[in-house]
CSV table of C-alpha atoms and ligand atoms in Angstrom, one decimal:
chain,number,residue,atom,x,y,z
A,1,UNK,CA,14.3,1.9,-48.8
A,2,UNK,CA,17.7,0.6,-49.4
A,3,UNK,CA,19.1,2.9,-46.8
A,4,UNK,CA,16.9,1.6,-44.0
A,5,UNK,CA,17.7,-2.0,-45.1
A,6,UNK,CA,21.4,-1.3,-45.1
A,7,UNK,CA,21.3,0.4,-41.8
A,8,UNK,CA,19.5,-2.5,-40.2
A,9,UNK,CA,22.0,-4.9,-41.7
A,10,UNK,CA,24.9,-2.9,-40.3
A,11,UNK,CA,23.3,-2.7,-36.8
A,12,UNK,CA,22.7,-6.4,-36.9
A,13,UNK,CA,26.3,-7.1,-37.8
A,14,UNK,CA,27.5,-4.9,-35.0
A,15,UNK,CA,25.2,-6.6,-32.5
A,16,UNK,CA,26.6,-10.0,-33.6
A,17,UNK,CA,30.1,-8.8,-33.3
A,18,UNK,CA,29.7,-7.3,-29.9
A,19,UNK,CA,28.0,-10.4,-28.6
A,20,UNK,CA,30.7,-12.7,-30.0
A,21,UNK,CA,33.4,-10.5,-28.5
A,22,UNK,CA,32.3,-11.5,-25.0
A,23,UNK,CA,31.2,-15.0,-25.8
A,24,UNK,CA,27.5,-14.3,-25.9
A,25,UNK,CA,25.0,-15.8,-28.4
A,26,UNK,CA,23.9,-13.0,-30.7
A,27,UNK,CA,20.4,-14.6,-30.6
A,28,UNK,CA,20.2,-13.5,-27.0
A,29,UNK,CA,20.2,-9.8,-28.0
A,30,UNK,CA,16.9,-8.5,-29.5
A,31,UNK,CA,16.8,-5.3,-31.6
A,32,UNK,CA,14.0,-2.8,-30.8
A,33,UNK,CA,13.8,-0.4,-33.7
A,34,UNK,CA,12.9,2.9,-32.1
A,35,UNK,CA,10.4,4.6,-34.5
A,36,UNK,CA,9.3,7.7,-32.6
A,37,UNK,CA,8.7,10.6,-35.0
A,38,UNK,CA,9.3,8.2,-38.0
A,39,UNK,CA,6.5,8.1,-40.5
A,40,UNK,CA,4.6,4.8,-41.2
A,41,UNK,CA,6.1,4.6,-44.7
A,42,UNK,CA,9.6,4.3,-43.3
A,43,UNK,CA,8.5,2.0,-40.5
A,44,UNK,CA,7.0,-0.3,-43.1
A,45,UNK,CA,10.3,-0.4,-44.9
A,46,UNK,CA,12.0,-1.4,-41.7
A,47,UNK,CA,9.4,-4.2,-41.2
A,48,UNK,CA,9.9,-5.4,-44.7
A,49,UNK,CA,13.6,-5.4,-44.1
A,50,UNK,CA,13.1,-7.7,-41.1
A,51,UNK,CA,12.5,-5.5,-38.0
A,52,UNK,CA,10.3,-7.5,-35.6
A,53,UNK,CA,10.1,-5.2,-32.6
A,54,UNK,CA,9.2,-1.5,-32.8
A,55,UNK,CA,9.7,0.9,-29.9
A,56,UNK,CA,7.5,4.0,-29.5
A,57,UNK,CA,7.5,6.8,-26.9
A,58,UNK,CA,4.2,8.6,-27.3
A,59,UNK,CA,0.8,6.9,-27.0
A,60,UNK,CA,-1.2,9.0,-29.5
A,61,UNK,CA,1.5,8.8,-32.1
A,62,UNK,CA,1.9,5.1,-31.6
A,63,UNK,CA,-1.8,4.5,-31.8
A,64,UNK,CA,-2.1,6.1,-35.2
A,65,UNK,CA,0.8,4.0,-36.5
A,66,UNK,CA,-0.3,0.7,-35.0
A,67,UNK,CA,-3.8,1.1,-36.4
A,68,UNK,CA,-2.2,1.6,-39.8
A,69,UNK,CA,0.6,-1.0,-39.6
A,70,UNK,CA,-1.1,-3.7,-37.5
A,71,UNK,CA,0.0,-5.8,-34.6
A,72,UNK,CA,1.7,-8.6,-36.5
A,73,UNK,CA,5.0,-7.1,-35.4
A,74,UNK,CA,5.6,-6.5,-31.7
A,75,UNK,CA,5.3,-3.0,-30.4
A,76,UNK,CA,7.1,-2.0,-27.2
A,77,UNK,CA,6.5,1.2,-25.2
A,78,UNK,CA,9.7,2.8,-24.1
A,79,UNK,CA,8.7,6.4,-23.1
A,80,UNK,CA,7.5,8.0,-19.9
A,81,UNK,CA,4.0,6.6,-19.2
A,82,UNK,CA,1.4,8.8,-17.6
A,83,UNK,CA,-1.3,7.1,-15.5
A,84,UNK,CA,-4.1,8.4,-17.7
A,85,UNK,CA,-2.7,6.7,-20.8
A,86,UNK,CA,-2.2,3.3,-19.2
A,87,UNK,CA,-5.4,1.8,-20.7
A,88,UNK,CA,-4.2,2.6,-24.2
A,89,UNK,CA,-0.7,1.3,-23.5
A,90,UNK,CA,-2.1,-2.0,-22.3
A,91,UNK,CA,-4.1,-2.3,-25.6
A,92,UNK,CA,-1.3,-1.4,-27.9
A,93,UNK,CA,1.9,-2.8,-26.5
A,94,UNK,CA,3.4,-6.2,-25.8
A,95,UNK,CA,6.0,-4.9,-23.4
A,96,UNK,CA,6.3,-1.7,-21.4
A,97,UNK,CA,10.0,-0.9,-20.6
A,98,UNK,CA,9.4,2.2,-18.4
A,99,UNK,CA,7.6,1.2,-15.2
A,100,UNK,CA,9.2,3.4,-12.6
A,101,UNK,CA,6.7,3.5,-9.7
A,102,UNK,CA,4.4,1.2,-7.8
A,103,UNK,CA,1.3,3.2,-8.6
A,104,UNK,CA,2.0,2.8,-12.3
A,105,UNK,CA,2.5,-0.9,-11.9
A,106,UNK,CA,-0.8,-1.2,-10.1
A,107,UNK,CA,-2.6,0.8,-12.8
A,108,UNK,CA,-1.2,-1.4,-15.5
A,109,UNK,CA,-2.1,-4.5,-13.6
A,110,UNK,CA,-5.7,-3.3,-13.2
A,111,UNK,CA,-6.0,-2.4,-16.9
A,112,UNK,CA,-4.5,-5.8,-17.9
A,113,UNK,CA,-7.0,-7.6,-15.6
A,114,UNK,CA,-9.9,-5.9,-17.3
A,115,UNK,CA,-8.5,-7.1,-20.7
A,116,UNK,CA,-7.9,-10.5,-19.2
A,117,UNK,CA,-4.3,-10.4,-20.3
A,118,UNK,CA,-0.8,-10.4,-18.9
A,119,UNK,CA,1.5,-7.5,-19.6
A,120,UNK,CA,5.2,-7.9,-19.9
A,121,UNK,CA,7.0,-5.1,-18.1
A,122,UNK,CA,10.5,-3.9,-17.2
A,123,UNK,CA,11.4,-1.6,-14.3
A,124,UNK,CA,13.2,1.5,-15.4
A,125,UNK,CA,16.1,2.4,-13.1
A,126,UNK,CA,17.8,5.8,-12.8
A,127,UNK,CA,21.3,4.4,-12.4
A,128,UNK,CA,23.0,7.8,-12.9
A,129,UNK,CA,20.9,9.6,-10.3
A,130,UNK,CA,20.4,12.5,-12.7
A,131,UNK,CA,17.5,14.6,-11.6
A,132,UNK,CA,15.9,15.0,-15.0
A,133,UNK,CA,15.9,11.3,-15.7
A,134,UNK,CA,12.9,9.0,-15.2
A,135,UNK,CA,13.4,5.8,-13.3
A,136,UNK,CA,13.3,4.5,-9.8
A,137,UNK,CA,16.5,5.0,-7.8
A,138,UNK,CA,18.4,1.8,-7.2
A,139,UNK,CA,17.9,2.0,-3.4
A,140,UNK,CA,14.1,1.5,-3.8
A,141,UNK,CA,14.1,-1.3,-6.3
A,142,UNK,CA,14.0,-4.4,-4.2
A,143,UNK,CA,10.8,-3.2,-2.4
A,144,UNK,CA,9.3,-2.2,-5.7
A,145,UNK,CA,10.0,-5.7,-7.2
A,146,UNK,CA,8.5,-7.3,-4.1
A,147,UNK,CA,5.3,-5.4,-4.5
A,148,UNK,CA,5.2,-6.1,-8.3
A,149,UNK,CA,5.6,-9.8,-7.7
A,150,UNK,CA,2.1,-9.7,-6.1
A,151,UNK,CA,0.4,-8.3,-9.1
A,152,UNK,CA,-1.0,-11.2,-11.1
A,153,UNK,CA,-1.5,-9.6,-14.5
A,154,UNK,CA,2.1,-8.3,-14.7
A,155,UNK,CA,5.0,-10.4,-15.9
A,156,UNK,CA,8.1,-8.6,-14.6
A,157,UNK,CA,10.9,-9.7,-17.0
A,158,UNK,CA,13.8,-7.3,-16.3
A,159,UNK,CA,15.3,-3.9,-16.0
A,160,UNK,CA,15.8,-0.9,-18.3
A,161,UNK,CA,18.1,2.1,-18.0
A,162,UNK,CA,19.3,5.2,-19.9
A,163,UNK,CA,22.8,6.4,-18.9
A,164,UNK,CA,23.8,10.0,-19.4
A,165,UNK,CA,24.8,10.9,-23.0
A,166,UNK,CA,28.6,10.6,-23.7
A,167,UNK,CA,30.5,11.2,-26.9
A,168,UNK,CA,32.6,8.2,-26.0
A,169,UNK,CA,30.4,5.2,-25.4
A,170,UNK,CA,33.1,3.6,-23.1
A,171,UNK,CA,32.0,6.2,-20.5
A,172,UNK,CA,28.5,4.6,-20.4
A,173,UNK,CA,30.0,1.2,-19.6
A,174,UNK,CA,29.9,1.6,-15.8
A,175,UNK,CA,26.2,2.4,-15.9
A,176,UNK,CA,25.4,-0.7,-17.9
A,177,UNK,CA,27.5,-2.8,-15.6
A,178,UNK,CA,25.7,-1.3,-12.6
A,179,UNK,CA,22.3,-2.3,-14.1
A,180,UNK,CA,23.5,-5.9,-14.5
A,181,UNK,CA,24.9,-6.0,-11.0
A,182,UNK,CA,21.7,-4.6,-9.6
A,183,UNK,CA,19.7,-7.3,-11.5
A,184,UNK,CA,22.0,-10.0,-10.0
A,185,UNK,CA,21.5,-8.5,-6.5
A,186,UNK,CA,17.7,-8.6,-6.8
A,187,UNK,CA,17.9,-12.2,-8.0
A,188,UNK,CA,19.7,-13.1,-4.8
A,189,UNK,CA,16.6,-12.1,-2.9
A,190,UNK,CA,14.7,-15.0,-4.6
A,191,UNK,CA,11.5,-13.1,-5.0
A,192,UNK,CA,8.7,-15.5,-6.0
A,193,UNK,CA,8.2,-15.9,-9.8
A,194,UNK,CA,10.7,-13.2,-10.8
A,195,UNK,CA,13.4,-14.1,-13.3
A,196,UNK,CA,14.6,-10.7,-14.7
A,197,UNK,CA,16.1,-12.2,-17.8
A,198,UNK,CA,15.9,-9.0,-19.8
A,199,UNK,CA,18.2,-6.0,-19.6
A,200,UNK,CA,17.0,-3.2,-21.9
A,201,UNK,CA,20.0,-1.0,-22.4
A,202,UNK,CA,22.0,0.5,-25.2
A,203,UNK,CA,21.0,3.0,-27.9
A,204,UNK,CA,22.5,4.1,-31.3
A,205,UNK,CA,25.6,5.5,-29.8
A,206,UNK,CA,26.4,2.8,-27.2
A,207,UNK,CA,24.6,-0.4,-27.9
A,208,UNK,CA,27.8,-2.4,-28.5
A,209,UNK,CA,29.2,-1.5,-25.1
A,210,UNK,CA,25.8,-2.3,-23.6
A,211,UNK,CA,25.8,-5.8,-25.2
A,212,UNK,CA,29.3,-6.4,-23.9
A,213,UNK,CA,27.8,-5.7,-20.4
A,214,UNK,CA,24.8,-8.0,-20.9
A,215,UNK,CA,22.1,-6.2,-22.7
A,216,UNK,CA,19.3,-8.4,-24.1
A,217,UNK,CA,17.2,-5.6,-25.7
A,218,UNK,CA,19.0,-2.7,-27.5
A,219,UNK,CA,16.8,0.2,-28.4
A,220,UNK,CA,18.1,1.7,-31.6
A,221,UNK,CA,16.5,4.6,-33.5
A,222,UNK,CA,18.9,7.0,-35.3
A,223,UNK,CA,21.3,4.3,-36.5
A,224,UNK,CA,18.3,2.7,-38.4
A,225,UNK,CA,16.1,5.6,-39.4
A,226,UNK,CA,18.6,8.5,-39.5
A,227,UNK,CA,18.5,11.7,-37.5
A,228,UNK,CA,15.0,12.5,-36.1
A,229,UNK,CA,13.3,15.6,-37.2
A,230,UNK,CA,12.0,17.4,-34.1
A,231,UNK,CA,8.3,17.5,-33.9
A,232,UNK,CA,5.9,18.8,-31.3
A,233,UNK,CA,3.7,15.7,-31.1
B,301,LIG,C1,14.7,7.7,-28.6
B,301,LIG,C2,15.0,6.6,-27.6
B,301,LIG,C3,15.9,5.6,-28.0
B,301,LIG,C4,16.7,5.6,-29.3
B,301,LIG,O1,17.7,6.5,-29.4
B,301,LIG,P1,18.7,6.6,-30.6
B,301,LIG,O2,19.9,7.4,-30.0
B,301,LIG,O3,18.0,7.3,-31.7
B,301,LIG,O4,19.1,5.2,-30.9
B,301,LIG,C5,16.2,4.6,-27.1
B,301,LIG,N1,15.5,4.5,-25.9
B,301,LIG,C6,14.7,5.5,-25.5
B,301,LIG,C7,14.0,5.4,-24.2
B,301,LIG,C8,14.4,6.6,-26.4
B,301,LIG,O5,13.6,7.5,-25.9
């Protein structure tokens, strides 16, 4: 209990410090506590210690947890989303960080329309061009954003990326900077109704650098909950 509380406190302090370092308001950076593979008992401890946004990667696992813990906190989906799980994702999550193709955006829009709600989404970008990574490549993003702008039940609010893993977080900096520059480039196109306020970037090992480069949503798991035990779920 104490440990999760302490970890959260430490992460929050680091967020504030990184924001101040570059003259940003720490309030403009939201913490997504990534709780994949973490049991509900420990998630509850994080909520009691003030976590307000939880991030999950797998629909089935998240559904179990959300049924138990309720939707008073905000749940965000950050994993790879398969089309056949879209309906559940729309039921369970407030924001989907990982929209990487038009067909997926269309499915989410359709499911949201049925539920008479608007779903907040981010477009996931494969900035590094690594083949194994999800995300649209930067060259295709403006046309994707133009198409998404026509979908009435989606609220496109920004971009998300995952750089390659580095031991030294400084090496991730150019990838974070690229996502910010890409966002600014899209904004110059003045596509109707699109503001792209959010940049979802930075994890346990590199969130401070990400904040210095403009992150508004850091997705932090290990630094809050400790090392994940590998499961097959
Ligand atoms: C697991 C995961 C995280 C959190 O990673 P940590 O290194 O544990 O902080 C962030 N984003 C995504 C997309 C993830 O899958």
